[in-house]
């Protein structure tokens, strides 16, 4: 029992039952599971919005799923879910509500934080963003010299970068192709340099995105961007037409020199990695237009409603979360691959890395006591066929179990030529081939039947039983993208709820930030910084010597 009066997860009868079932399950393979139930290709599926989710190629039987759902009941996942939707302060270490779901709630919804309905403020900011986006898109909003804005540069990092950058790539076919939209995040000056080198300052709008407006990378890049602009335009007043801010911190924004009128607000109950559908999405909204942005929000909302109301057996985020727990806690899987078969989703997995790993990369429970079970996995992956020619070898024949999500679409985007559209079937043939090969492999006797020399048989044998989930949608639209993101947001929530960790803080990033601040004078001035360990002290000395 811990301080919250909760029995430790690994001492619950539900956990013990899962352990026992796992032992009995042993090496039961997917060929066996399909032989026993040929219908599972249709029955082990769930639908949410436009997403068709097939989990039949998972190493689970009905009993494992039932026991996993019981674990969810025992850990009060649905009670915790309701507390989140209600606006309770479930981020206990920061004493904050967690209400990204309010960002996509309809205008007439009522969601209260400290007795105040936050929905009107959410829509107020969305309306302000829409007005601004329309003015930039139409050319009504001009730069300081009267030139039309043709370039948008979002400066932010982490949740203030990954979401809009990922979604901009994902929705490129829906973007205004006349606009150049770039994302600068790295404090390495090369990032800003490459982003700005071919841009005309008079045509460039900077969007400084930072929840806290204190993040060193962002403020440093924004300061350099302002210098670049003012060097070219020679008038401090230019800032008002070329800089807007997305933040919760009005004081810091105005302190930086950005007019409060040019600030788009959000709130402390929006976590950075859950913020792409808040004001943080402004660059995306300018690129795709307010109507498409609202379609994206509707997509999120569809999955929110599903997660909030669907029964456990049909609840897709619950299911995906529990499958992750099955592998992480009962098969010792260390990682989880997300493999989109869409070039447009090239940044999707990088986005999920922050969402999942910053949320569930924790080793203490909510009450501060250590967890005695594995928590969040290493999330990784890149778009489909490229991975096939790189690291899929290890997934197919390596010694590690890597559960994977395959995400694909029935239709290519409209904009492609007929010839390029025809390539879509080839892409998707790979998509289906991979999950089949991973699941069912190729036995030694099947290899022998092909006349393969005996000494090569072990090398050409595929064990199979590599579990995958297939997520199929008709097309990658703004709504479908919103659905996908919300699916993963809530999956991460489910896992954190079962593991009894705070999925909404990120104290693990703090120490590095503090040390970087301390070390910097040693690099810039050769200052004798107290508290440097001998290894770091020697490296810093070498760095200064090498750098001349
Ligand atoms: O350092 C981690 C982090 O706090 C993330 O959680 C956040 O998304 C990112 O930094 C950027 O923070 P901000 O939006 O306040 O600049």
mmCIF file of N, CA and C in Angstrom, residues 98 100 152-153 162 193 231 256 287 301 307 338 383 423-424 493 511 528 542 548:
data_model
loop_
_atom_site.group_PDB
_atom_site.id
_atom_site.type_symbol
_atom_site.label_atom_id
_atom_site.label_comp_id
_atom_site.label_asym_id
_atom_site.label_seq_id
_atom_site.Cartn_x
_atom_site.Cartn_y
_atom_site.Cartn_z
ATOM 1 N N UNK A 98 -5.182 19.186 -16.242
ATOM 2 C CA UNK A 98 -4.635 18.683 -17.514
ATOM 3 C C UNK A 98 -5.788 18.693 -18.502
ATOM 4 N N UNK A 100 -5.941 19.490 -22.101
ATOM 5 C CA UNK A 100 -5.793 19.671 -23.556
ATOM 6 C C UNK A 100 -7.087 19.295 -24.277
ATOM 7 N N UNK A 152 6.973 32.396 -42.952
ATOM 8 C CA UNK A 152 6.621 32.257 -41.538
ATOM 9 C C UNK A 152 7.738 31.436 -40.895
ATOM 10 N N UNK A 153 8.327 31.965 -39.822
ATOM 11 C CA UNK A 153 9.361 31.192 -39.119
ATOM 12 C C UNK A 153 8.903 31.006 -37.677
ATOM 13 N N UNK A 162 7.660 20.682 -32.050
ATOM 14 C CA UNK A 162 7.439 19.374 -32.677
ATOM 15 C C UNK A 162 6.031 19.198 -33.240
ATOM 16 N N UNK A 193 20.442 30.082 -39.009
ATOM 17 C CA UNK A 193 21.169 30.525 -40.204
ATOM 18 C C UNK A 193 20.557 29.911 -41.466
ATOM 19 N N UNK A 231 18.605 44.709 -38.166
ATOM 20 C CA UNK A 231 19.779 45.069 -38.989
ATOM 21 C C UNK A 231 19.334 45.400 -40.409
ATOM 22 N N UNK A 256 10.088 41.089 -23.687
ATOM 23 C CA UNK A 256 10.923 40.813 -24.857
ATOM 24 C C UNK A 256 10.724 41.888 -25.931
ATOM 25 N N UNK A 287 -0.672 28.225 -42.281
ATOM 26 C CA UNK A 287 -0.334 27.411 -43.458
ATOM 27 C C UNK A 287 -1.561 26.741 -44.074
ATOM 28 N N UNK A 301 -11.299 15.864 -31.212
ATOM 29 C CA UNK A 301 -12.487 15.771 -30.350
ATOM 30 C C UNK A 301 -13.213 14.438 -30.544
ATOM 31 N N UNK A 307 -12.794 8.052 -26.321
ATOM 32 C CA UNK A 307 -12.061 7.624 -25.125
ATOM 33 C C UNK A 307 -12.919 7.822 -23.869
ATOM 34 N N UNK A 338 7.002 3.020 -34.115
ATOM 35 C CA UNK A 338 5.842 3.571 -34.829
ATOM 36 C C UNK A 338 6.301 3.847 -36.259
ATOM 37 N N UNK A 383 9.520 6.705 -41.428
ATOM 38 C CA UNK A 383 8.552 6.201 -42.403
ATOM 39 C C UNK A 383 8.948 4.861 -43.006
ATOM 40 N N UNK A 423 1.870 4.647 -57.520
ATOM 41 C CA UNK A 423 2.889 4.082 -56.622
ATOM 42 C C UNK A 423 2.323 3.737 -55.251
ATOM 43 N N UNK A 424 1.157 4.272 -54.978
ATOM 44 C CA UNK A 424 0.587 4.061 -53.645
ATOM 45 C C UNK A 424 0.332 2.578 -53.358
ATOM 46 N N UNK A 493 -1.863 8.324 -21.749
ATOM 47 C CA UNK A 493 -2.584 8.568 -20.494
ATOM 48 C C UNK A 493 -2.903 7.247 -19.788
ATOM 49 N N UNK A 511 17.675 19.198 -14.618
ATOM 50 C CA UNK A 511 19.071 19.171 -14.165
ATOM 51 C C UNK A 511 20.019 19.603 -15.287
ATOM 52 N N UNK A 528 36.520 29.623 -13.933
ATOM 53 C CA UNK A 528 36.715 28.425 -13.129
ATOM 54 C C UNK A 528 35.385 28.119 -12.438
ATOM 55 N N UNK A 542 39.791 20.841 -22.961
ATOM 56 C CA UNK A 542 40.097 20.388 -24.328
ATOM 57 C C UNK A 542 39.299 21.177 -25.358
ATOM 58 N N UNK A 548 40.628 26.945 -30.103
ATOM 59 C CA UNK A 548 41.599 28.042 -30.286
ATOM 60 C C UNK A 548 41.146 29.256 -29.495
#
